[in-house]
Structures are given as C-alpha cells and as structure tokens.
mmCIF file of C-alpha atoms and ligand atoms in Angstrom:
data_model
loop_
_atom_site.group_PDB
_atom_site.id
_atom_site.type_symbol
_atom_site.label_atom_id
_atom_site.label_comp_id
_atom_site.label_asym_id
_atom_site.label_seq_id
_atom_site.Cartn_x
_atom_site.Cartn_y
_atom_site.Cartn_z
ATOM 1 C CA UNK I 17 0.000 0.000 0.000
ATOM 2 C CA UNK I 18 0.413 3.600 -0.526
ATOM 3 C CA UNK I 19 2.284 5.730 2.189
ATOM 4 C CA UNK I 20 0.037 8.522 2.663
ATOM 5 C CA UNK I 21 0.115 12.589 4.114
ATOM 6 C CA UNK I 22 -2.541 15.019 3.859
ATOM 7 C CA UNK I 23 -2.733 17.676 1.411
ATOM 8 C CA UNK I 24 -2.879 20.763 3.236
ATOM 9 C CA UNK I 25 -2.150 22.085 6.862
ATOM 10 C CA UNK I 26 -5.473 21.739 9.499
ATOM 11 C CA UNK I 27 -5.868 23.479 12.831
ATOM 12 C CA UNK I 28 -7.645 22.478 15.947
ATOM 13 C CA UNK I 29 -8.084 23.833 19.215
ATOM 14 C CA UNK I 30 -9.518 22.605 22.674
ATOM 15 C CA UNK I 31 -8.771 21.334 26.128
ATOM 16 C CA UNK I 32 -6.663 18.579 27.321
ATOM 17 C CA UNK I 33 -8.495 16.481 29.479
ATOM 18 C CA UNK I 34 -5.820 16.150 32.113
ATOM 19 C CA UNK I 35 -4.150 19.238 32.223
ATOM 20 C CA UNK I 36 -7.281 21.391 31.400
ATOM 21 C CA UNK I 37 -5.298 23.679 29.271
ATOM 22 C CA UNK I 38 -6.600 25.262 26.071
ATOM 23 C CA UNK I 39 -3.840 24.058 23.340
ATOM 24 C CA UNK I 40 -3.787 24.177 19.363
ATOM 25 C CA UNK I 41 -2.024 21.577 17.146
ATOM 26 C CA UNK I 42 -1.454 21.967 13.402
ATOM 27 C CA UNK I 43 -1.150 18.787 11.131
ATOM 28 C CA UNK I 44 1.442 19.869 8.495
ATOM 29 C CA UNK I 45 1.669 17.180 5.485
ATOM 30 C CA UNK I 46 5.419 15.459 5.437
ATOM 31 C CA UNK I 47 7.863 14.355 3.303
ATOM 32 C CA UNK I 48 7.843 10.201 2.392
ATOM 33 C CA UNK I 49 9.315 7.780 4.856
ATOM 34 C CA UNK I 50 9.369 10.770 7.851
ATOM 35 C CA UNK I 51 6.391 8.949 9.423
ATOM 36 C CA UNK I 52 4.473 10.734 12.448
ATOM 37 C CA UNK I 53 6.487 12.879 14.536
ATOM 38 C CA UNK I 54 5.320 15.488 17.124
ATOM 39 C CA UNK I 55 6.497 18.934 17.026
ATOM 40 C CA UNK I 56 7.038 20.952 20.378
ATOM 41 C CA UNK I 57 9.030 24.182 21.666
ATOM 42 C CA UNK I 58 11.328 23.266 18.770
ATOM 43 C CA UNK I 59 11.820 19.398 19.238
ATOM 44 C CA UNK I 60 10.386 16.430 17.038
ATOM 45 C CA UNK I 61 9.125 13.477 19.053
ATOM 46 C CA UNK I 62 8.605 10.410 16.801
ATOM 47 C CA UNK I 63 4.893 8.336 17.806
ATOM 48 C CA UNK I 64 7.194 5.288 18.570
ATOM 49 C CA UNK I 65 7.278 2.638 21.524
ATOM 50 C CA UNK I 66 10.854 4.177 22.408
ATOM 51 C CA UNK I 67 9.300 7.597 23.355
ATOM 52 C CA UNK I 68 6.209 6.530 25.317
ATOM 53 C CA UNK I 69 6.524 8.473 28.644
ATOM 54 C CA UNK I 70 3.191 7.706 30.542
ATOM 55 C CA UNK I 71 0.475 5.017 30.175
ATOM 56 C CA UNK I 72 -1.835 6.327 33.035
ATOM 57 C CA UNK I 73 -5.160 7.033 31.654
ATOM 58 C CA UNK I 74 -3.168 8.124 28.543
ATOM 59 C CA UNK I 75 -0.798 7.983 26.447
ATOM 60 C CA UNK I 76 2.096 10.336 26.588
ATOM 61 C CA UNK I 77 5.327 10.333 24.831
ATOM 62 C CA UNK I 78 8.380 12.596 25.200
ATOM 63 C CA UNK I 79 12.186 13.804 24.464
ATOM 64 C CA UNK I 80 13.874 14.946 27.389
ATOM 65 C CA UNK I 81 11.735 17.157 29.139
ATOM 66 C CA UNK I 82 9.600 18.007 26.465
ATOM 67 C CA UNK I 83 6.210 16.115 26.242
ATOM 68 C CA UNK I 84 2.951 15.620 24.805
ATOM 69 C CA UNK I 85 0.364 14.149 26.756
ATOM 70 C CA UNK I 86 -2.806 12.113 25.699
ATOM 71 C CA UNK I 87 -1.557 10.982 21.933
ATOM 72 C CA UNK I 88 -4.162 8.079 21.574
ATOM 73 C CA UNK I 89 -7.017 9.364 20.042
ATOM 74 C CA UNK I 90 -5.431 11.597 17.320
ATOM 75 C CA UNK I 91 -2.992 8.919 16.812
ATOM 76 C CA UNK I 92 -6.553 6.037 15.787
ATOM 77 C CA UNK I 93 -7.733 8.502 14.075
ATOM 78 C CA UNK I 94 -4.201 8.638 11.623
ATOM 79 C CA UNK I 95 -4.052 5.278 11.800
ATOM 80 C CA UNK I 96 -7.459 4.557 10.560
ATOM 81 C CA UNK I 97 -7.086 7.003 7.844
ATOM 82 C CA UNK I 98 -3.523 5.321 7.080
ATOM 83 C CA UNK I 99 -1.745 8.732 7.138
ATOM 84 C CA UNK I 100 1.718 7.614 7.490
ATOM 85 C CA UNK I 101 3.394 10.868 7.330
ATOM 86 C CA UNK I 102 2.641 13.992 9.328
ATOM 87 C CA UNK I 103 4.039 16.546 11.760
ATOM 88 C CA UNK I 104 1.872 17.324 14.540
ATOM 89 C CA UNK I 105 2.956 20.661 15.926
ATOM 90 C CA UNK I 106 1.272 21.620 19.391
ATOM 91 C CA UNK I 107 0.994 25.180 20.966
ATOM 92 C CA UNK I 108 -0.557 26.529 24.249
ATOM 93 C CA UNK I 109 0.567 23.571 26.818
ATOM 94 C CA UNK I 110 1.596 19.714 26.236
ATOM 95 C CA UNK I 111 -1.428 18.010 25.361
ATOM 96 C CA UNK I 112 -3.421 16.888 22.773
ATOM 97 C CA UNK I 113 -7.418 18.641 22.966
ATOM 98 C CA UNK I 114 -10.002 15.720 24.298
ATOM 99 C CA UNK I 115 -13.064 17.561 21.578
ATOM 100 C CA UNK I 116 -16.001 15.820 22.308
ATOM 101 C CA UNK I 117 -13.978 12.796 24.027
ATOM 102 C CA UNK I 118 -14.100 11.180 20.926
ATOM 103 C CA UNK I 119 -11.951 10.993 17.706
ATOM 104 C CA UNK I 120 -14.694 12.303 15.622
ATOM 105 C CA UNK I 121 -13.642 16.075 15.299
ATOM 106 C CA UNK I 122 -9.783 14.644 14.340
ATOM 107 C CA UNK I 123 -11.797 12.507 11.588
ATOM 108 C CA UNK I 124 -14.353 14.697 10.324
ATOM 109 C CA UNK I 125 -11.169 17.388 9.563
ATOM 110 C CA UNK I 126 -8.726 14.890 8.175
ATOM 111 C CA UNK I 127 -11.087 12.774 6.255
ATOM 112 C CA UNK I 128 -11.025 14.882 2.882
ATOM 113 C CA UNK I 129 -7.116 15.933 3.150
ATOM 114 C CA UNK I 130 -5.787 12.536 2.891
ATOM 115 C CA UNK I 131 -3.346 11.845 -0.045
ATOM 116 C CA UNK I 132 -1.409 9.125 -1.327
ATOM 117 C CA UNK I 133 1.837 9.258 -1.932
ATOM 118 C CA UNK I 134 4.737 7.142 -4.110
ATOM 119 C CA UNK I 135 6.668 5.107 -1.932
ATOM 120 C CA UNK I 136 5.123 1.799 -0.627
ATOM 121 C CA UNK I 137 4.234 1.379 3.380
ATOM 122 C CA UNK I 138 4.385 -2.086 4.510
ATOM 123 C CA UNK I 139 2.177 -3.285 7.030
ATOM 124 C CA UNK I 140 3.451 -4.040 10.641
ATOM 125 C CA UNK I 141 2.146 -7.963 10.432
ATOM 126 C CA UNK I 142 2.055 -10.171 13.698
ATOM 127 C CA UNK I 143 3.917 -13.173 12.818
ATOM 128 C CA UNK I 144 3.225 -15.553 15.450
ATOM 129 C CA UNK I 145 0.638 -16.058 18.400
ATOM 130 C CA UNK I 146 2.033 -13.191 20.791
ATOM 131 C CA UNK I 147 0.766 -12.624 24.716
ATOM 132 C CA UNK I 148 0.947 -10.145 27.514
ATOM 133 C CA UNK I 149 -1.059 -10.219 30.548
ATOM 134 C CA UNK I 150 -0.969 -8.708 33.901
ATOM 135 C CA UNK I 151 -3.068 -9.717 36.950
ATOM 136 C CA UNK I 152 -6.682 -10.380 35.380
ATOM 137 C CA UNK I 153 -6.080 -8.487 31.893
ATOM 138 C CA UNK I 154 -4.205 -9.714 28.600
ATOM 139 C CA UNK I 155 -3.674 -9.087 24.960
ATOM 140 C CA UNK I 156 -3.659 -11.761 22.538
ATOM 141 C CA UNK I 157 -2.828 -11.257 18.953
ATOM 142 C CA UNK I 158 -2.463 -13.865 16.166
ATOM 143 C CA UNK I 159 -1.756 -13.566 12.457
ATOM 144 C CA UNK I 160 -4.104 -12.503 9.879
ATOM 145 C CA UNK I 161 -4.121 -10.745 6.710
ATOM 146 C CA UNK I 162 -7.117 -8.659 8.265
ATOM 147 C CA UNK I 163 -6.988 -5.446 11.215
ATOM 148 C CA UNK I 164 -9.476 -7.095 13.670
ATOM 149 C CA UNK I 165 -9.628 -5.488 17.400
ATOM 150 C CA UNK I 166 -11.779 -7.425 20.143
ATOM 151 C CA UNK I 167 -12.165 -5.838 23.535
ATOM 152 C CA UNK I 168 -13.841 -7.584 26.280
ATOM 153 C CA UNK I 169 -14.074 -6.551 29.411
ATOM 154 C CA UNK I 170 -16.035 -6.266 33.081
ATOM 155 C CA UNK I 171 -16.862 -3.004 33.722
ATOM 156 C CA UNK I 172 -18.067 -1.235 37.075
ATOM 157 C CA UNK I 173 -21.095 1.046 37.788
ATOM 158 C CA UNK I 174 -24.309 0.158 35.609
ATOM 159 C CA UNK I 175 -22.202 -1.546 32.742
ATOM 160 C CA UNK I 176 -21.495 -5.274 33.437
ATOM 161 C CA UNK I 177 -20.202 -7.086 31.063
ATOM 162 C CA UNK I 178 -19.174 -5.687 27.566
ATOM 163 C CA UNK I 179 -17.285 -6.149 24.093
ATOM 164 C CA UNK I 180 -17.327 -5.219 20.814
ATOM 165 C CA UNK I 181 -14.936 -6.446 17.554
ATOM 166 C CA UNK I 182 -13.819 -3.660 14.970
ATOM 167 C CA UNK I 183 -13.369 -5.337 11.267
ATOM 168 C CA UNK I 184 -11.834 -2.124 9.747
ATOM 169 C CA UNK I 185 -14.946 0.068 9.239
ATOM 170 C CA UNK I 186 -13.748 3.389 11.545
ATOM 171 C CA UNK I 187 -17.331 4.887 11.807
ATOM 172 C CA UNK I 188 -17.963 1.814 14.497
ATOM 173 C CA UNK I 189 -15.307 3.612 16.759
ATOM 174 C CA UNK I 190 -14.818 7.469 15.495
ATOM 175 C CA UNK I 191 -17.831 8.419 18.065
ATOM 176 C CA UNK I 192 -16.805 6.225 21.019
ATOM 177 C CA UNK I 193 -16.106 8.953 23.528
ATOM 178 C CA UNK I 194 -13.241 8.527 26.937
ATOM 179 C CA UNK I 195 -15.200 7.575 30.072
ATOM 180 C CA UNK I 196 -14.750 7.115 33.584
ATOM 181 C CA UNK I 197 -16.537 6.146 36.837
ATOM 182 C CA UNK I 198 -17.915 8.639 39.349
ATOM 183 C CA UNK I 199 -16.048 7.108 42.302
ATOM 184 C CA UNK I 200 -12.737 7.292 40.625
ATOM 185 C CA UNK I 201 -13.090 11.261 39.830
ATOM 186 C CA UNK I 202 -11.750 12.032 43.577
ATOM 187 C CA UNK I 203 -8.804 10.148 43.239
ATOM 188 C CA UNK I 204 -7.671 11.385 39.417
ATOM 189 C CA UNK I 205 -8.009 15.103 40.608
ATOM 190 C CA UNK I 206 -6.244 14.150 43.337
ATOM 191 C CA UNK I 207 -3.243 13.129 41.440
ATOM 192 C CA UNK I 208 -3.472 16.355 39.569
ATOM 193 C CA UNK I 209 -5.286 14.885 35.980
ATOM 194 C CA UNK I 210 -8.622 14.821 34.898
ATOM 195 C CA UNK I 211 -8.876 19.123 35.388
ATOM 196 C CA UNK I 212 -10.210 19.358 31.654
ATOM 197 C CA UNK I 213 -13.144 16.313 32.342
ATOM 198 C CA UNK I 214 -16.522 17.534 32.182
ATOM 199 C CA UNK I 215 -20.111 15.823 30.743
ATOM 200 C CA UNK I 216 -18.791 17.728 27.649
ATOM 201 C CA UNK I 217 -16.285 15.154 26.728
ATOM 202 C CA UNK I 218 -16.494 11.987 29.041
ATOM 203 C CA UNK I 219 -19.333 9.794 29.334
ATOM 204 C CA UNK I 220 -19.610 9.657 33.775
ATOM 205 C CA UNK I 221 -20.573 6.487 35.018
ATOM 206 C CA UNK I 222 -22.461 5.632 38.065
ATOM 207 C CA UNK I 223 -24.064 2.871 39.672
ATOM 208 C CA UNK I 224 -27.241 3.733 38.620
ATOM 209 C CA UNK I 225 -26.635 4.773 35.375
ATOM 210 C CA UNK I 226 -24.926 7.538 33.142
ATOM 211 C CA UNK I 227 -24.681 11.099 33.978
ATOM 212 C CA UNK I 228 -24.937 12.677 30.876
ATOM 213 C CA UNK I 229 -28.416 13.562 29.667
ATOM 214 C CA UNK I 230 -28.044 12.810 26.125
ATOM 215 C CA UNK I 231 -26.905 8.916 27.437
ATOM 216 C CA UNK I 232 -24.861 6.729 25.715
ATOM 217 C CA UNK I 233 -24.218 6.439 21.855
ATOM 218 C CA UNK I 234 -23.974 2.617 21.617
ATOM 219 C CA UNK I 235 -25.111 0.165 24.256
ATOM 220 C CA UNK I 236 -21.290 -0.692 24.329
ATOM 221 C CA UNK I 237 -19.903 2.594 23.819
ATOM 222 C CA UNK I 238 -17.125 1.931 26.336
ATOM 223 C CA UNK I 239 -16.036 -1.160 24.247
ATOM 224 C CA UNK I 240 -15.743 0.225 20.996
ATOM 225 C CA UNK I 241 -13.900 3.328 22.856
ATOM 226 C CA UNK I 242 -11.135 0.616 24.188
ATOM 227 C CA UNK I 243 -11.110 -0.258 20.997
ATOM 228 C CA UNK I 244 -10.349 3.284 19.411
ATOM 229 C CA UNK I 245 -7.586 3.232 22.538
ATOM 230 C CA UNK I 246 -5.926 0.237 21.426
ATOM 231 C CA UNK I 247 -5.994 1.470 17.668
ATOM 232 C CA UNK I 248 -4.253 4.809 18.406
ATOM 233 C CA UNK I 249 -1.141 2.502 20.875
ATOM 234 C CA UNK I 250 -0.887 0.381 18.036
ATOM 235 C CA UNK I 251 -0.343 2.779 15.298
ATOM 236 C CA UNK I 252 2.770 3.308 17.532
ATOM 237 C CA UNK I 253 4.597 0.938 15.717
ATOM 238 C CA UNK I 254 4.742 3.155 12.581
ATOM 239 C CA UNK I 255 2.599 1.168 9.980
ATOM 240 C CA UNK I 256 -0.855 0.248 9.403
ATOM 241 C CA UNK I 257 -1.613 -3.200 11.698
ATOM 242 C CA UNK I 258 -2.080 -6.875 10.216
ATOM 243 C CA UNK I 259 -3.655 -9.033 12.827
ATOM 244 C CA UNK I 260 -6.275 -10.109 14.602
ATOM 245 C CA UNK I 261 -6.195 -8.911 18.775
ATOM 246 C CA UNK I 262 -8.078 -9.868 21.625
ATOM 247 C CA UNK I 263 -7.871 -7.368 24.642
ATOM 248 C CA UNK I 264 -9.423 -8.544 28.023
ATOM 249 C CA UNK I 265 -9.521 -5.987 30.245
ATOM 250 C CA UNK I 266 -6.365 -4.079 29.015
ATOM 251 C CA UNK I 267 -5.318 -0.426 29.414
ATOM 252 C CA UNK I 268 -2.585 1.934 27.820
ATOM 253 C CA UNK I 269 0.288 0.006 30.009
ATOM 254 C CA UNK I 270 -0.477 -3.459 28.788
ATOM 255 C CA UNK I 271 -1.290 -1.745 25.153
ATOM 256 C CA UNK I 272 2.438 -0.255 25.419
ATOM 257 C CA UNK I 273 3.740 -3.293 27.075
ATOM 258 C CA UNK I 274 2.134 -5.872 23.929
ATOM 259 C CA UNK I 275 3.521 -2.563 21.599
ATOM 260 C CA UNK I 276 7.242 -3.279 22.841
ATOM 261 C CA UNK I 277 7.038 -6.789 22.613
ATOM 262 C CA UNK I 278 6.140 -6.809 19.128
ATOM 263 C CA UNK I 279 8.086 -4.112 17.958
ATOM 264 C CA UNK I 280 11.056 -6.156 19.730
ATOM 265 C CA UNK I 281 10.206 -9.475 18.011
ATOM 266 C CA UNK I 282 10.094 -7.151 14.550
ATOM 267 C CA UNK I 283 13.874 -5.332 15.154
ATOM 268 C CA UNK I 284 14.924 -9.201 15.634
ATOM 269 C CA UNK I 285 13.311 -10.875 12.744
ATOM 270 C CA UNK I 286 11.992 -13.341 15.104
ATOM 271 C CA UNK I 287 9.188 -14.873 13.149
ATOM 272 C CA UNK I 288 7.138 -15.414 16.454
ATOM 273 C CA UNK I 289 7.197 -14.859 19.998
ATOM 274 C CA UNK I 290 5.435 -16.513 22.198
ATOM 275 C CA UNK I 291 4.596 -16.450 26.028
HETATM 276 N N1 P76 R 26 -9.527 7.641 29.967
HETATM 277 C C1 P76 R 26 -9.026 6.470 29.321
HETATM 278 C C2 P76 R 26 -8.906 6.825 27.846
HETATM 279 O O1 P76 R 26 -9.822 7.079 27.137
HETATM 280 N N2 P76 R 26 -7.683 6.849 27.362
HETATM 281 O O2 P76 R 26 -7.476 7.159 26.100
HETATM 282 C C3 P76 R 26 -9.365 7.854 31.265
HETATM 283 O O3 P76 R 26 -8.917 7.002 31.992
HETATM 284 N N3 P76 R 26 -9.666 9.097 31.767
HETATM 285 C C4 P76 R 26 -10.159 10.186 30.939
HETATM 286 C C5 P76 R 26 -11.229 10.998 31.595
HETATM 287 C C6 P76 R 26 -10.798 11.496 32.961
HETATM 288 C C7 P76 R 26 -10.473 10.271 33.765
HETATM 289 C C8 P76 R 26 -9.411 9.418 33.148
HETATM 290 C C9 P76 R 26 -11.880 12.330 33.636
HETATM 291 C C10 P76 R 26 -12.989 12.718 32.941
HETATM 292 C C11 P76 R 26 -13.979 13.479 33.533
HETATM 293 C C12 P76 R 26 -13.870 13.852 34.822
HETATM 294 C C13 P76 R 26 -12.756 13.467 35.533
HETATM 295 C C14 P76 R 26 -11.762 12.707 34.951
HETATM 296 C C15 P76 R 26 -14.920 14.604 35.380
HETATM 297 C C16 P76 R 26 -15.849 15.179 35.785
HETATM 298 C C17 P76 R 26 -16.938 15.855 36.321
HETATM 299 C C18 P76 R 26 -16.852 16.455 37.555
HETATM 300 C C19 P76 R 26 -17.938 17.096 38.070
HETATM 301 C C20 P76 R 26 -19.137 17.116 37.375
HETATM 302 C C21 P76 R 26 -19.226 16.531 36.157
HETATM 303 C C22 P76 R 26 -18.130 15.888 35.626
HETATM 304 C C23 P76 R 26 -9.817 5.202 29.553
HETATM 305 C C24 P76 R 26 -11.277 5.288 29.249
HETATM 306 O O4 P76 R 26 -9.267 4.191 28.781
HETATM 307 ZN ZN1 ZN R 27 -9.278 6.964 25.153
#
C-alpha cells in the first residue's frame, strides 16, 4: 500500500483532558518515509514505543523534558485514515485537545485531506501467536491478513459485562467517547489529571446509570472506545496493523507493554514470539 500525508495544513483547538489547558495543534503534510512525529518548543518526538513516557489514563510520549500528553485518540484517528506521514505541531501547553472525548472532530477534519503518496508502506504484520497479561487483563494477537480489534471486558457502575470487535470500518469507533466512573473522579483530581473532564467530553458512570443527559451512543460505547484506545497505541509501531487482537480488560500500560514486545520481536526478525 500507498504511504500517505494530507494535502494541506489543518488546525484544531480545545482542552486537554488532564491538564485542562486550552492548546492548538497543526497537522502539516510530510515528506515520504518521515512517518508521524510530534512537534514541540522546537523538538520532534517520533509516535514510537521508544518515546512513550506515561500510560496512566493516557498515552504520553516525550524527548527529554519536552512532552505531549494524551496521543491516543489523534494517533486512531491517523491510523485509521492510514496517514503515514505527518508533523503534529502543538501550541498553548503539552497536550493533545479531548473535543467531544471522541476521535470524531480529528476525523471529520482529516477525512477529505488525505493523499497518497509514491513510496510503498508495509504493514506491521504479527507473525506468530504473541501474549501479555498482567493480573486479570491480557492481549492476545495472532496472524491474519485482516486489522481485527476485540475488547472484552467487566466493567463497574451500571455496565457489566461488555465487548465489541472492529473489522476495519472506523465509523464503528470514530464516536466512542473517553469515560470514567464517578467514584474514581476524587482520586484522578487528586493526582493532579482529569482538570479538563466535564459531561462535555467523558461519558460519567455511576451505579445507577450515566450522567450525561443525552446517554450513551452505543449500548457498548465503552467497548468500541477501548477499541479506538488500542488502535491509536498500536499505530505506535509506525505502519498500518495486520492481525487479529483480543484485549481482556487491558489499558494503555499493557497496550504499550504488547507494543514493545512486538516491535522487539520485529527489530529481531523473530518470526514469532510466544509467552
Ligand atoms: N480515559 C481512558 C482513555 O480514554 N484513554 O485514552 C481515562 O482514563 N480518563 C479520561 C477521563 C478522565 C479520567 C481518566 C476524567 C474525565 C472526567 C472527569 C474526571 C476525569 C470529570 C468530571 C466531572 C466532575 C464534576 C461534574 C461533572 C463531571 C480510559 C477510558 O481508557
Ligand atoms: Zn481513550
């Protein structure tokens, strides 16, 4: 396939979610084989394993003390468009704006910019049965031709039990918004995230049900928006994914810690990895 940029510049403005500060990023189209790379107070951070950061309740990568918090979204949203090239510059504070909580507003401005270009982007494949786990949760991936994401999972408050499988269409993810339990807000703040949160871009969960009045946008909306989570971590490895994954109960650390292991396996030629 096609490595692929977008054909003009696009702005976008909003909060971060933890930090709570207004910021603006520009996607600038890039140059074949340059791949996605973040742009801050003058310093290029490549979305790759070896710059993750943080994996609690995001995503955050970094060079020295520069960083950019809460990558995931805006990073499924490239990956399901297969833009393989782009420089993400981002002004006003370190993280990337929450929008609505989901990937939607990303989408809806990148959909019509996206261009091929000449050189050829292979796919990362999985080429063996791979495994990480920790306590209760795991990732399984095996081989496939296809990009198929499962998420399963036990959720608190009113959910119960939920998954959901992506097959490659993005519209069954794009408007899967962040979410988190009422009980838990305490504790985030306390720890100094979760400042940007509101009803406006997180779907609050209680025992009895969900706190914002227009309620949920899929029975399963938390599902698909592990999903969407996993999609963004993935696209870490710098290539479109080939394989079909099974999360069970997994978050951004085991998604980084299944990232390294593959992306390990791949700089070794190991044809498979198990374990
Ligand atoms: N999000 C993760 C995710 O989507 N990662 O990509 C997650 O763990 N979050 C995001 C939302 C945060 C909590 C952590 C949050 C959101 C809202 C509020 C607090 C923290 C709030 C509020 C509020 C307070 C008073 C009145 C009304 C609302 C997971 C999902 O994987
Ligand atoms: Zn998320």
């Amino acid at each position: 396939m096609r490595q692929r940029t977008i054909k003009d510049k696009v702005r976008i403005e909003g909060i971060g979610i933890h930090t709570g500060e207004r910021t603006r990023i520009t996607l600038h189209p890039a140059d074949e084989n340059t791949g996605v790379r973040f742009l801050r107070k003058g310093v290029y951070i490549p979305a790759s394993p070896d710059h993750v950061v943080g994996t609690f309740l995001s995503t955050d990568l970094g060079c020295g003390s520069v960083t950019v918090k809460t990558v995931e979204h805006l990073l499924a949203t490239l990956h399901l468009l297969r833009i393989t090239n782009t420089v993400i510059e981002v002004e006003g504070g370190c993280e990337i704006p929450i929008m609505d909580g989901s990937a939607y507003a990303f989408y809806s401005e990148l959909k019509g910019l996206v261009v091929d270009q000449t050189e050829e982007t292979e796919p990362f494949s999985v080429t063996g049965k791979v495994r990480v786990s920790s306590g209760k949760a795991s990732i399984e991936a095996e081989p496939c031709s296809c990009f198929e994401i499962t998420y399963e999972g036990v959720f608190k408050g009113c959910l119960g039990e939920q998954r959901f499988t992506f097959r490659g269409n993005a519209e069954d993810v794009i408007l899967a918004r962040t979410f988190c339990f009422d009980e838990d807000i305490e504790f985030i703040r306390s720890k100094g995230l979760g400042r940007g949160g509101s009803l406006d871009n997180t779907l609050v969960i209680g025992r009895n049900g969900v706190y914002n009045r227009e309620g949920l946008r899929y029975e399963n909306e938390p599902a698909r928006h592990k999903v969407l989570d996993l999609i963004g971590d993935l696209y870490l490895l710098g290539a479109p994914f080939r394989g079909r994954v099974v999360s069970r109960g997994g978050g951004h650390t085991l998604n980084y810690m299944f990232v390294k292991k593959i992306h390990r396996a791949s700089k070794l030629g190991l044809e498979s990895l198990r374990g």
